[in-house]
């Protein structure tokens, strides 16, 4: 039976240097459940070390976690990659780390802790996660698709780190599966502002960096079960699945 699933598919953990330290896995899952979310996507900047712990924190809870990442391309465009299983994300991570240069300076950019499902600090990621990779937008999207993931252009309505803000247009062959709208704009307003993008599915997410923001923006997807394949069908409006706008 097809029903609506409340999805917030762009949530950071404390691993992202710009996120609050209270965004550790158990706190994040508790807040998502309290907000009535059915599916969450965990998308730290260029990194994935906290995703396995969020998956463990969510075990036995009535919520599904899509492993994900927010990748910064060499054009400084943010791209969300979402996967059904952790394997695809870890394979993407290997590629990202081959092209991500520099070391983090905590005093400038923030702390990057790896925290497990018991709220214990496992270590710190010393890479410059806030930086841009050396990968082109197109190569990032292609790799996400090669790994059977979904590629979404992040917060296209923002001036910074969005495909429209950085390039001024969406490359016709980019292959994005959807475009993300920030919660401050919302999908209805975005449809008015960007009529030339009518061919793309829009989703809305919180892009939460603080606990209070989780679920502040979300997408309702009508589908049979909370899987990435079903979500892709909703984006394509296949077999009765769809995204509410």
JSON list of C-alpha atoms in Angstrom, two decimals:
[
{"chain": "A", "resi": 1, "resn": "UNK", "atom": "CA", "xyz": [0.00, 0.00, 0.00]},
{"chain": "A", "resi": 2, "resn": "UNK", "atom": "CA", "xyz": [1.31, 3.43, -0.94]},
{"chain": "A", "resi": 3, "resn": "UNK", "atom": "CA", "xyz": [1.50, 5.96, 1.86]},
{"chain": "A", "resi": 4, "resn": "UNK", "atom": "CA", "xyz": [3.34, 9.17, 2.69]},
{"chain": "A", "resi": 5, "resn": "UNK", "atom": "CA", "xyz": [6.83, 8.99, 4.21]},
{"chain": "A", "resi": 6, "resn": "UNK", "atom": "CA", "xyz": [8.23, 12.09, 5.88]},
{"chain": "A", "resi": 7, "resn": "UNK", "atom": "CA", "xyz": [11.83, 12.42, 4.66]},
{"chain": "A", "resi": 8, "resn": "UNK", "atom": "CA", "xyz": [14.59, 14.81, 5.76]},
{"chain": "A", "resi": 9, "resn": "UNK", "atom": "CA", "xyz": [17.43, 13.73, 3.50]},
{"chain": "A", "resi": 10, "resn": "UNK", "atom": "CA", "xyz": [20.10, 16.32, 4.31]},
{"chain": "A", "resi": 11, "resn": "UNK", "atom": "CA", "xyz": [21.25, 16.21, 7.93]},
{"chain": "A", "resi": 12, "resn": "UNK", "atom": "CA", "xyz": [24.81, 16.77, 9.15]},
{"chain": "A", "resi": 13, "resn": "UNK", "atom": "CA", "xyz": [26.47, 15.18, 12.17]},
{"chain": "A", "resi": 14, "resn": "UNK", "atom": "CA", "xyz": [29.09, 16.71, 14.43]},
{"chain": "A", "resi": 15, "resn": "UNK", "atom": "CA", "xyz": [31.70, 15.38, 11.97]},
{"chain": "A", "resi": 16, "resn": "UNK", "atom": "CA", "xyz": [30.99, 18.36, 9.71]},
{"chain": "A", "resi": 17, "resn": "UNK", "atom": "CA", "xyz": [33.13, 21.22, 11.03]},
{"chain": "A", "resi": 18, "resn": "UNK", "atom": "CA", "xyz": [30.28, 23.69, 10.61]},
{"chain": "A", "resi": 19, "resn": "UNK", "atom": "CA", "xyz": [27.81, 21.53, 12.58]},
{"chain": "A", "resi": 20, "resn": "UNK", "atom": "CA", "xyz": [27.09, 21.76, 16.28]},
{"chain": "A", "resi": 21, "resn": "UNK", "atom": "CA", "xyz": [28.83, 19.25, 18.55]},
{"chain": "A", "resi": 22, "resn": "UNK", "atom": "CA", "xyz": [25.40, 18.20, 19.85]},
{"chain": "A", "resi": 23, "resn": "UNK", "atom": "CA", "xyz": [24.76, 16.53, 16.47]},
{"chain": "A", "resi": 24, "resn": "UNK", "atom": "CA", "xyz": [26.09, 13.17, 17.63]},
{"chain": "A", "resi": 25, "resn": "UNK", "atom": "CA", "xyz": [24.39, 9.97, 16.39]},
{"chain": "A", "resi": 26, "resn": "UNK", "atom": "CA", "xyz": [22.06, 9.09, 19.28]},
{"chain": "A", "resi": 27, "resn": "UNK", "atom": "CA", "xyz": [20.90, 12.69, 19.79]},
{"chain": "A", "resi": 28, "resn": "UNK", "atom": "CA", "xyz": [20.30, 13.10, 16.10]},
{"chain": "A", "resi": 29, "resn": "UNK", "atom": "CA", "xyz": [18.20, 9.91, 15.88]},
{"chain": "A", "resi": 30, "resn": "UNK", "atom": "CA", "xyz": [16.20, 10.82, 18.99]},
{"chain": "A", "resi": 31, "resn": "UNK", "atom": "CA", "xyz": [15.34, 14.22, 17.54]},
{"chain": "A", "resi": 32, "resn": "UNK", "atom": "CA", "xyz": [14.43, 12.76, 14.15]},
{"chain": "A", "resi": 33, "resn": "UNK", "atom": "CA", "xyz": [12.06, 10.26, 15.79]},
{"chain": "A", "resi": 34, "resn": "UNK", "atom": "CA", "xyz": [10.53, 12.96, 17.97]},
{"chain": "A", "resi": 35, "resn": "UNK", "atom": "CA", "xyz": [9.86, 15.02, 14.83]},
{"chain": "A", "resi": 36, "resn": "UNK", "atom": "CA", "xyz": [7.96, 12.14, 13.27]},
{"chain": "A", "resi": 37, "resn": "UNK", "atom": "CA", "xyz": [10.43, 11.61, 10.43]},
{"chain": "A", "resi": 38, "resn": "UNK", "atom": "CA", "xyz": [10.29, 8.25, 8.65]},
{"chain": "A", "resi": 39, "resn": "UNK", "atom": "CA", "xyz": [13.53, 8.56, 6.65]},
{"chain": "A", "resi": 40, "resn": "UNK", "atom": "CA", "xyz": [16.66, 10.61, 7.25]},
{"chain": "A", "resi": 41, "resn": "UNK", "atom": "CA", "xyz": [19.73, 11.09, 5.06]},
{"chain": "A", "resi": 42, "resn": "UNK", "atom": "CA", "xyz": [23.06, 11.63, 6.80]},
{"chain": "A", "resi": 43, "resn": "UNK", "atom": "CA", "xyz": [25.24, 13.90, 4.67]},
{"chain": "A", "resi": 44, "resn": "UNK", "atom": "CA", "xyz": [28.44, 15.26, 6.17]},
{"chain": "A", "resi": 45, "resn": "UNK", "atom": "CA", "xyz": [30.82, 17.38, 4.13]},
{"chain": "A", "resi": 46, "resn": "UNK", "atom": "CA", "xyz": [33.06, 15.06, 2.08]},
{"chain": "A", "resi": 47, "resn": "UNK", "atom": "CA", "xyz": [33.05, 12.43, 4.84]},
{"chain": "A", "resi": 48, "resn": "UNK", "atom": "CA", "xyz": [31.13, 9.42, 6.10]},
{"chain": "A", "resi": 49, "resn": "UNK", "atom": "CA", "xyz": [32.78, 8.16, 9.32]},
{"chain": "A", "resi": 50, "resn": "UNK", "atom": "CA", "xyz": [29.75, 8.88, 11.53]},
{"chain": "A", "resi": 51, "resn": "UNK", "atom": "CA", "xyz": [27.21, 7.23, 9.23]},
{"chain": "A", "resi": 52, "resn": "UNK", "atom": "CA", "xyz": [27.76, 3.64, 10.51]},
{"chain": "A", "resi": 53, "resn": "UNK", "atom": "CA", "xyz": [27.15, 4.89, 14.04]},
{"chain": "A", "resi": 54, "resn": "UNK", "atom": "CA", "xyz": [23.93, 6.65, 13.08]},
{"chain": "A", "resi": 55, "resn": "UNK", "atom": "CA", "xyz": [22.80, 3.38, 11.47]},
{"chain": "A", "resi": 56, "resn": "UNK", "atom": "CA", "xyz": [23.53, 1.56, 14.73]},
{"chain": "A", "resi": 57, "resn": "UNK", "atom": "CA", "xyz": [21.82, 4.25, 16.80]},
{"chain": "A", "resi": 58, "resn": "UNK", "atom": "CA", "xyz": [18.71, 3.82, 14.64]},
{"chain": "A", "resi": 59, "resn": "UNK", "atom": "CA", "xyz": [18.51, 0.03, 15.06]},
{"chain": "A", "resi": 60, "resn": "UNK", "atom": "CA", "xyz": [15.19, -1.00, 16.56]},
{"chain": "A", "resi": 61, "resn": "UNK", "atom": "CA", "xyz": [13.73, 2.44, 16.01]},
{"chain": "A", "resi": 62, "resn": "UNK", "atom": "CA", "xyz": [10.90, 3.19, 13.60]},
{"chain": "A", "resi": 63, "resn": "UNK", "atom": "CA", "xyz": [13.08, 5.18, 11.24]},
{"chain": "A", "resi": 64, "resn": "UNK", "atom": "CA", "xyz": [15.16, 4.46, 8.12]},
{"chain": "A", "resi": 65, "resn": "UNK", "atom": "CA", "xyz": [18.61, 5.95, 7.53]},
{"chain": "A", "resi": 66, "resn": "UNK", "atom": "CA", "xyz": [19.96, 6.53, 4.02]},
{"chain": "A", "resi": 67, "resn": "UNK", "atom": "CA", "xyz": [23.78, 6.65, 4.10]},
{"chain": "A", "resi": 68, "resn": "UNK", "atom": "CA", "xyz": [24.90, 9.80, 2.32]},
{"chain": "A", "resi": 69, "resn": "UNK", "atom": "CA", "xyz": [27.43, 12.55, 1.83]},
{"chain": "A", "resi": 70, "resn": "UNK", "atom": "CA", "xyz": [27.50, 16.20, 0.74]},
{"chain": "A", "resi": 71, "resn": "UNK", "atom": "CA", "xyz": [30.37, 16.43, -1.73]},
{"chain": "A", "resi": 72, "resn": "UNK", "atom": "CA", "xyz": [32.01, 19.69, -2.78]},
{"chain": "A", "resi": 73, "resn": "UNK", "atom": "CA", "xyz": [33.07, 19.56, -6.41]},
{"chain": "A", "resi": 74, "resn": "UNK", "atom": "CA", "xyz": [36.03, 21.49, -7.80]},
{"chain": "A", "resi": 75, "resn": "UNK", "atom": "CA", "xyz": [33.52, 24.12, -9.02]},
{"chain": "A", "resi": 76, "resn": "UNK", "atom": "CA", "xyz": [32.54, 24.48, -5.32]},
{"chain": "A", "resi": 77, "resn": "UNK", "atom": "CA", "xyz": [29.11, 23.02, -6.01]},
{"chain": "A", "resi": 78, "resn": "UNK", "atom": "CA", "xyz": [27.54, 20.95, -3.23]},
{"chain": "A", "resi": 79, "resn": "UNK", "atom": "CA", "xyz": [26.12, 17.62, -4.37]},
{"chain": "A", "resi": 80, "resn": "UNK", "atom": "CA", "xyz": [24.21, 15.16, -2.19]},
{"chain": "A", "resi": 81, "resn": "UNK", "atom": "CA", "xyz": [24.81, 11.47, -2.77]},
{"chain": "A", "resi": 82, "resn": "UNK", "atom": "CA", "xyz": [22.38, 9.03, -1.13]},
{"chain": "A", "resi": 83, "resn": "UNK", "atom": "CA", "xyz": [22.66, 5.26, -1.00]},
{"chain": "A", "resi": 84, "resn": "UNK", "atom": "CA", "xyz": [20.58, 2.30, 0.09]},
{"chain": "A", "resi": 85, "resn": "UNK", "atom": "CA", "xyz": [23.50, 0.57, 1.81]},
{"chain": "A", "resi": 86, "resn": "UNK", "atom": "CA", "xyz": [26.72, 1.71, 3.41]},
{"chain": "A", "resi": 87, "resn": "UNK", "atom": "CA", "xyz": [28.85, -0.11, 0.81]},
{"chain": "A", "resi": 88, "resn": "UNK", "atom": "CA", "xyz": [28.08, 2.41, -1.92]},
{"chain": "A", "resi": 89, "resn": "UNK", "atom": "CA", "xyz": [28.89, 5.31, 0.37]},
{"chain": "A", "resi": 90, "resn": "UNK", "atom": "CA", "xyz": [32.21, 3.81, 1.44]},
{"chain": "A", "resi": 91, "resn": "UNK", "atom": "CA", "xyz": [33.20, 3.28, -2.19]},
{"chain": "A", "resi": 92, "resn": "UNK", "atom": "CA", "xyz": [32.41, 6.92, -2.90]},
{"chain": "A", "resi": 93, "resn": "UNK", "atom": "CA", "xyz": [34.44, 7.92, 0.13]},
{"chain": "A", "resi": 94, "resn": "UNK", "atom": "CA", "xyz": [37.55, 6.27, -1.33]},
{"chain": "A", "resi": 95, "resn": "UNK", "atom": "CA", "xyz": [37.28, 8.46, -4.42]},
{"chain": "A", "resi": 96, "resn": "UNK", "atom": "CA", "xyz": [36.62, 11.62, -2.43]},
{"chain": "A", "resi": 97, "resn": "UNK", "atom": "CA", "xyz": [39.68, 11.16, -0.24]},
{"chain": "A", "resi": 98, "resn": "UNK", "atom": "CA", "xyz": [41.94, 10.71, -3.26]},
{"chain": "A", "resi": 99, "resn": "UNK", "atom": "CA", "xyz": [41.07, 14.26, -4.33]},
{"chain": "A", "resi": 100, "resn": "UNK", "atom": "CA", "xyz": [40.54, 16.12, -1.06]},
{"chain": "A", "resi": 101, "resn": "UNK", "atom": "CA", "xyz": [43.65, 18.05, -0.12]},
{"chain": "A", "resi": 102, "resn": "UNK", "atom": "CA", "xyz": [44.71, 19.89, 3.02]},
{"chain": "A", "resi": 103, "resn": "UNK", "atom": "CA", "xyz": [44.39, 19.38, 6.75]},
{"chain": "A", "resi": 104, "resn": "UNK", "atom": "CA", "xyz": [41.79, 20.84, 9.05]},
{"chain": "A", "resi": 105, "resn": "UNK", "atom": "CA", "xyz": [42.63, 23.81, 11.23]},
{"chain": "A", "resi": 106, "resn": "UNK", "atom": "CA", "xyz": [40.26, 23.38, 14.12]},
{"chain": "A", "resi": 107, "resn": "UNK", "atom": "CA", "xyz": [40.74, 26.92, 15.40]},
{"chain": "A", "resi": 108, "resn": "UNK", "atom": "CA", "xyz": [39.50, 28.26, 12.05]},
{"chain": "A", "resi": 109, "resn": "UNK", "atom": "CA", "xyz": [37.02, 25.71, 10.74]},
{"chain": "A", "resi": 110, "resn": "UNK", "atom": "CA", "xyz": [35.84, 23.73, 13.75]},
{"chain": "A", "resi": 111, "resn": "UNK", "atom": "CA", "xyz": [36.16, 20.32, 15.34]},
{"chain": "A", "resi": 112, "resn": "UNK", "atom": "CA", "xyz": [35.50, 17.10, 13.35]},
{"chain": "A", "resi": 113, "resn": "UNK", "atom": "CA", "xyz": [34.80, 14.34, 15.91]},
{"chain": "A", "resi": 114, "resn": "UNK", "atom": "CA", "xyz": [33.90, 10.77, 15.09]},
{"chain": "A", "resi": 115, "resn": "UNK", "atom": "CA", "xyz": [31.32, 9.70, 17.69]},
{"chain": "A", "resi": 116, "resn": "UNK", "atom": "CA", "xyz": [29.87, 6.22, 18.11]},
{"chain": "A", "resi": 117, "resn": "UNK", "atom": "CA", "xyz": [26.38, 5.06, 19.06]},
{"chain": "A", "resi": 118, "resn": "UNK", "atom": "CA", "xyz": [27.39, 5.03, 22.73]},
{"chain": "A", "resi": 119, "resn": "UNK", "atom": "CA", "xyz": [28.25, 8.74, 22.59]},
{"chain": "A", "resi": 120, "resn": "UNK", "atom": "CA", "xyz": [31.96, 7.97, 22.82]},
{"chain": "A", "resi": 121, "resn": "UNK", "atom": "CA", "xyz": [34.51, 9.90, 20.77]},
{"chain": "A", "resi": 122, "resn": "UNK", "atom": "CA", "xyz": [36.33, 7.43, 18.54]},
{"chain": "A", "resi": 123, "resn": "UNK", "atom": "CA", "xyz": [38.73, 9.99, 17.12]},
{"chain": "A", "resi": 124, "resn": "UNK", "atom": "CA", "xyz": [38.94, 13.03, 14.90]},
{"chain": "A", "resi": 125, "resn": "UNK", "atom": "CA", "xyz": [39.01, 13.44, 11.16]},
{"chain": "A", "resi": 126, "resn": "UNK", "atom": "CA", "xyz": [42.05, 15.58, 10.39]},
{"chain": "A", "resi": 127, "resn": "UNK", "atom": "CA", "xyz": [41.28, 16.20, 6.71]},
{"chain": "A", "resi": 128, "resn": "UNK", "atom": "CA", "xyz": [40.07, 19.56, 5.46]},
{"chain": "A", "resi": 129, "resn": "UNK", "atom": "CA", "xyz": [36.45, 18.41, 5.11]},
{"chain": "A", "resi": 130, "resn": "UNK", "atom": "CA", "xyz": [35.15, 21.92, 4.49]},
{"chain": "A", "resi": 131, "resn": "UNK", "atom": "CA", "xyz": [37.34, 22.20, 1.37]},
{"chain": "A", "resi": 132, "resn": "UNK", "atom": "CA", "xyz": [36.57, 21.41, -2.25]},
{"chain": "A", "resi": 133, "resn": "UNK", "atom": "CA", "xyz": [37.59, 18.16, -3.87]},
{"chain": "A", "resi": 134, "resn": "UNK", "atom": "CA", "xyz": [39.46, 18.10, -7.17]},
{"chain": "A", "resi": 135, "resn": "UNK", "atom": "CA", "xyz": [36.56, 16.28, -8.80]},
{"chain": "A", "resi": 136, "resn": "UNK", "atom": "CA", "xyz": [34.30, 17.87, -11.38]},
{"chain": "A", "resi": 137, "resn": "UNK", "atom": "CA", "xyz": [30.58, 18.08, -10.78]},
{"chain": "A", "resi": 138, "resn": "UNK", "atom": "CA", "xyz": [30.01, 15.66, -13.62]},
{"chain": "A", "resi": 139, "resn": "UNK", "atom": "CA", "xyz": [32.46, 13.08, -12.32]},
{"chain": "A", "resi": 140, "resn": "UNK", "atom": "CA", "xyz": [30.87, 13.18, -8.85]},
{"chain": "A", "resi": 141, "resn": "UNK", "atom": "CA", "xyz": [27.37, 12.64, -10.26]},
{"chain": "A", "resi": 142, "resn": "UNK", "atom": "CA", "xyz": [28.62, 9.86, -12.52]},
{"chain": "A", "resi": 143, "resn": "UNK", "atom": "CA", "xyz": [30.34, 8.05, -9.65]},
{"chain": "A", "resi": 144, "resn": "UNK", "atom": "CA", "xyz": [27.23, 8.28, -7.46]},
{"chain": "A", "resi": 145, "resn": "UNK", "atom": "CA", "xyz": [25.20, 6.71, -10.26]},
{"chain": "A", "resi": 146, "resn": "UNK", "atom": "CA", "xyz": [27.85, 4.03, -10.89]},
{"chain": "A", "resi": 147, "resn": "UNK", "atom": "CA", "xyz": [27.41, 3.06, -7.24]},
{"chain": "A", "resi": 148, "resn": "UNK", "atom": "CA", "xyz": [23.60, 2.91, -7.62]},
{"chain": "A", "resi": 149, "resn": "UNK", "atom": "CA", "xyz": [23.04, 6.07, -5.62]},
{"chain": "A", "resi": 150, "resn": "UNK", "atom": "CA", "xyz": [20.87, 9.14, -6.12]},
{"chain": "A", "resi": 151, "resn": "UNK", "atom": "CA", "xyz": [22.54, 12.46, -6.98]},
{"chain": "A", "resi": 152, "resn": "UNK", "atom": "CA", "xyz": [20.83, 15.66, -5.84]},
{"chain": "A", "resi": 153, "resn": "UNK", "atom": "CA", "xyz": [21.98, 19.24, -6.41]},
{"chain": "A", "resi": 154, "resn": "UNK", "atom": "CA", "xyz": [22.03, 20.77, -2.93]},
{"chain": "A", "resi": 155, "resn": "UNK", "atom": "CA", "xyz": [20.18, 23.97, -1.92]},
{"chain": "A", "resi": 156, "resn": "UNK", "atom": "CA", "xyz": [19.96, 25.40, -5.45]},
{"chain": "A", "resi": 157, "resn": "UNK", "atom": "CA", "xyz": [18.22, 28.53, -4.17]},
{"chain": "A", "resi": 158, "resn": "UNK", "atom": "CA", "xyz": [21.29, 29.68, -2.24]},
{"chain": "A", "resi": 159, "resn": "UNK", "atom": "CA", "xyz": [23.95, 31.94, -3.72]},
{"chain": "A", "resi": 160, "resn": "UNK", "atom": "CA", "xyz": [26.89, 30.06, -2.22]},
{"chain": "A", "resi": 161, "resn": "UNK", "atom": "CA", "xyz": [27.91, 26.47, -2.96]},
{"chain": "A", "resi": 162, "resn": "UNK", "atom": "CA", "xyz": [24.89, 25.80, -5.18]},
{"chain": "A", "resi": 163, "resn": "UNK", "atom": "CA", "xyz": [25.01, 24.82, -8.83]},
{"chain": "A", "resi": 164, "resn": "UNK", "atom": "CA", "xyz": [23.10, 27.97, -9.80]},
{"chain": "A", "resi": 165, "resn": "UNK", "atom": "CA", "xyz": [25.19, 30.18, -7.56]},
{"chain": "A", "resi": 166, "resn": "UNK", "atom": "CA", "xyz": [28.50, 28.82, -8.82]},
{"chain": "A", "resi": 167, "resn": "UNK", "atom": "CA", "xyz": [27.74, 28.15, -12.49]},
{"chain": "A", "resi": 168, "resn": "UNK", "atom": "CA", "xyz": [24.63, 30.24, -13.14]},
{"chain": "A", "resi": 169, "resn": "UNK", "atom": "CA", "xyz": [22.88, 27.31, -14.79]},
{"chain": "A", "resi": 170, "resn": "UNK", "atom": "CA", "xyz": [22.39, 23.58, -14.53]},
{"chain": "A", "resi": 171, "resn": "UNK", "atom": "CA", "xyz": [24.49, 21.72, -17.09]},
{"chain": "A", "resi": 172, "resn": "UNK", "atom": "CA", "xyz": [21.99, 19.91, -19.34]},
{"chain": "A", "resi": 173, "resn": "UNK", "atom": "CA", "xyz": [23.91, 16.64, -19.14]},
{"chain": "A", "resi": 174, "resn": "UNK", "atom": "CA", "xyz": [24.66, 16.78, -15.40]},
{"chain": "A", "resi": 175, "resn": "UNK", "atom": "CA", "xyz": [22.20, 13.98, -14.68]},
{"chain": "A", "resi": 176, "resn": "UNK", "atom": "CA", "xyz": [20.83, 15.21, -11.35]},
{"chain": "A", "resi": 177, "resn": "UNK", "atom": "CA", "xyz": [17.99, 13.04, -10.09]},
{"chain": "A", "resi": 178, "resn": "UNK", "atom": "CA", "xyz": [16.46, 15.93, -8.15]},
{"chain": "A", "resi": 179, "resn": "UNK", "atom": "CA", "xyz": [17.13, 19.49, -7.01]},
{"chain": "A", "resi": 180, "resn": "UNK", "atom": "CA", "xyz": [17.05, 20.39, -3.35]},
{"chain": "A", "resi": 181, "resn": "UNK", "atom": "CA", "xyz": [15.31, 23.54, -2.14]},
{"chain": "A", "resi": 182, "resn": "UNK", "atom": "CA", "xyz": [16.18, 25.05, 1.21]},
{"chain": "A", "resi": 183, "resn": "UNK", "atom": "CA", "xyz": [13.54, 25.23, 3.90]},
{"chain": "A", "resi": 184, "resn": "UNK", "atom": "CA", "xyz": [13.62, 29.03, 3.87]},
{"chain": "A", "resi": 185, "resn": "UNK", "atom": "CA", "xyz": [12.33, 29.08, 0.28]},
{"chain": "A", "resi": 186, "resn": "UNK", "atom": "CA", "xyz": [10.17, 25.97, 0.09]},
{"chain": "A", "resi": 187, "resn": "UNK", "atom": "CA", "xyz": [9.11, 24.08, -3.01]},
{"chain": "A", "resi": 188, "resn": "UNK", "atom": "CA", "xyz": [6.05, 26.19, -3.86]},
{"chain": "A", "resi": 189, "resn": "UNK", "atom": "CA", "xyz": [8.07, 29.43, -3.94]},
{"chain": "A", "resi": 190, "resn": "UNK", "atom": "CA", "xyz": [10.90, 27.71, -5.83]},
{"chain": "A", "resi": 191, "resn": "UNK", "atom": "CA", "xyz": [8.51, 26.60, -8.57]},
{"chain": "A", "resi": 192, "resn": "UNK", "atom": "CA", "xyz": [7.57, 30.24, -9.10]},
{"chain": "A", "resi": 193, "resn": "UNK", "atom": "CA", "xyz": [11.17, 31.44, -8.97]},
{"chain": "A", "resi": 194, "resn": "UNK", "atom": "CA", "xyz": [12.63, 28.79, -11.28]},
{"chain": "A", "resi": 195, "resn": "UNK", "atom": "CA", "xyz": [10.02, 27.98, -13.97]},
{"chain": "A", "resi": 196, "resn": "UNK", "atom": "CA", "xyz": [12.84, 26.94, -16.32]},
{"chain": "A", "resi": 197, "resn": "UNK", "atom": "CA", "xyz": [13.54, 23.99, -14.01]},
{"chain": "A", "resi": 198, "resn": "UNK", "atom": "CA", "xyz": [10.06, 22.49, -14.29]},
{"chain": "A", "resi": 199, "resn": "UNK", "atom": "CA", "xyz": [11.48, 19.27, -15.72]},
{"chain": "A", "resi": 200, "resn": "UNK", "atom": "CA", "xyz": [13.28, 18.46, -12.45]},
{"chain": "A", "resi": 201, "resn": "UNK", "atom": "CA", "xyz": [11.79, 16.94, -9.30]},
{"chain": "A", "resi": 202, "resn": "UNK", "atom": "CA", "xyz": [12.23, 19.24, -6.28]},
{"chain": "A", "resi": 203, "resn": "UNK", "atom": "CA", "xyz": [12.77, 18.09, -2.72]},
{"chain": "A", "resi": 204, "resn": "UNK", "atom": "CA", "xyz": [13.02, 20.11, 0.48]},
{"chain": "A", "resi": 205, "resn": "UNK", "atom": "CA", "xyz": [15.40, 19.28, 3.33]},
{"chain": "A", "resi": 206, "resn": "UNK", "atom": "CA", "xyz": [16.51, 20.87, 6.58]},
{"chain": "A", "resi": 207, "resn": "UNK", "atom": "CA", "xyz": [20.29, 20.87, 5.90]},
{"chain": "A", "resi": 208, "resn": "UNK", "atom": "CA", "xyz": [20.35, 20.69, 9.69]},
{"chain": "A", "resi": 209, "resn": "UNK", "atom": "CA", "xyz": [23.57, 21.66, 11.45]},
{"chain": "A", "resi": 210, "resn": "UNK", "atom": "CA", "xyz": [21.83, 22.02, 14.82]},
{"chain": "A", "resi": 211, "resn": "UNK", "atom": "CA", "xyz": [19.54, 19.58, 16.62]},
{"chain": "A", "resi": 212, "resn": "UNK", "atom": "CA", "xyz": [16.62, 22.01, 16.69]},
{"chain": "A", "resi": 213, "resn": "UNK", "atom": "CA", "xyz": [16.68, 22.26, 12.89]},
{"chain": "A", "resi": 214, "resn": "UNK", "atom": "CA", "xyz": [16.19, 18.55, 12.16]},
{"chain": "A", "resi": 215, "resn": "UNK", "atom": "CA", "xyz": [12.86, 18.11, 10.40]},
{"chain": "A", "resi": 216, "resn": "UNK", "atom": "CA", "xyz": [12.57, 21.87, 9.87]},
{"chain": "A", "resi": 217, "resn": "UNK", "atom": "CA", "xyz": [12.44, 21.11, 6.17]},
{"chain": "A", "resi": 218, "resn": "UNK", "atom": "CA", "xyz": [11.27, 17.81, 4.75]},
{"chain": "A", "resi": 219, "resn": "UNK", "atom": "CA", "xyz": [9.80, 16.07, 1.75]},
{"chain": "A", "resi": 220, "resn": "UNK", "atom": "CA", "xyz": [6.77, 13.82, 1.80]},
{"chain": "A", "resi": 221, "resn": "UNK", "atom": "CA", "xyz": [7.29, 10.90, -0.57]},
{"chain": "A", "resi": 222, "resn": "UNK", "atom": "CA", "xyz": [4.37, 8.62, -1.40]},
{"chain": "A", "resi": 223, "resn": "UNK", "atom": "CA", "xyz": [5.63, 5.06, -1.87]},
{"chain": "A", "resi": 224, "resn": "UNK", "atom": "CA", "xyz": [5.18, 1.50, -0.64]},
{"chain": "A", "resi": 225, "resn": "UNK", "atom": "CA", "xyz": [8.22, 1.17, 1.59]},
{"chain": "A", "resi": 226, "resn": "UNK", "atom": "CA", "xyz": [11.15, 3.27, 2.81]},
{"chain": "A", "resi": 227, "resn": "UNK", "atom": "CA", "xyz": [13.82, 2.25, 0.29]},
{"chain": "A", "resi": 228, "resn": "UNK", "atom": "CA", "xyz": [16.00, 4.24, -2.06]},
{"chain": "A", "resi": 229, "resn": "UNK", "atom": "CA", "xyz": [14.55, 2.44, -5.08]},
{"chain": "A", "resi": 230, "resn": "UNK", "atom": "CA", "xyz": [11.06, 3.46, -4.01]},
{"chain": "A", "resi": 231, "resn": "UNK", "atom": "CA", "xyz": [12.23, 7.03, -3.47]},
{"chain": "A", "resi": 232, "resn": "UNK", "atom": "CA", "xyz": [13.68, 7.11, -6.97]},
{"chain": "A", "resi": 233, "resn": "UNK", "atom": "CA", "xyz": [10.34, 5.86, -8.29]},
{"chain": "A", "resi": 234, "resn": "UNK", "atom": "CA", "xyz": [8.63, 8.71, -6.42]},
{"chain": "A", "resi": 235, "resn": "UNK", "atom": "CA", "xyz": [11.00, 11.21, -8.03]},
{"chain": "A", "resi": 236, "resn": "UNK", "atom": "CA", "xyz": [10.08, 9.78, -11.44]},
{"chain": "A", "resi": 237, "resn": "UNK", "atom": "CA", "xyz": [6.38, 9.53, -10.56]},
{"chain": "A", "resi": 238, "resn": "UNK", "atom": "CA", "xyz": [6.34, 5.84, -11.44]},
{"chain": "A", "resi": 239, "resn": "UNK", "atom": "CA", "xyz": [3.58, 3.34, -10.60]},
{"chain": "A", "resi": 240, "resn": "UNK", "atom": "CA", "xyz": [1.65, 5.70, -8.36]},
{"chain": "A", "resi": 241, "resn": "UNK", "atom": "CA", "xyz": [4.67, 6.93, -6.39]},
{"chain": "A", "resi": 242, "resn": "UNK", "atom": "CA", "xyz": [5.19, 10.68, -6.19]},
{"chain": "A", "resi": 243, "resn": "UNK", "atom": "CA", "xyz": [6.61, 13.61, -4.23]},
{"chain": "A", "resi": 244, "resn": "UNK", "atom": "CA", "xyz": [4.12, 15.97, -2.64]},
{"chain": "A", "resi": 245, "resn": "UNK", "atom": "CA", "xyz": [4.57, 19.58, -3.74]}
]
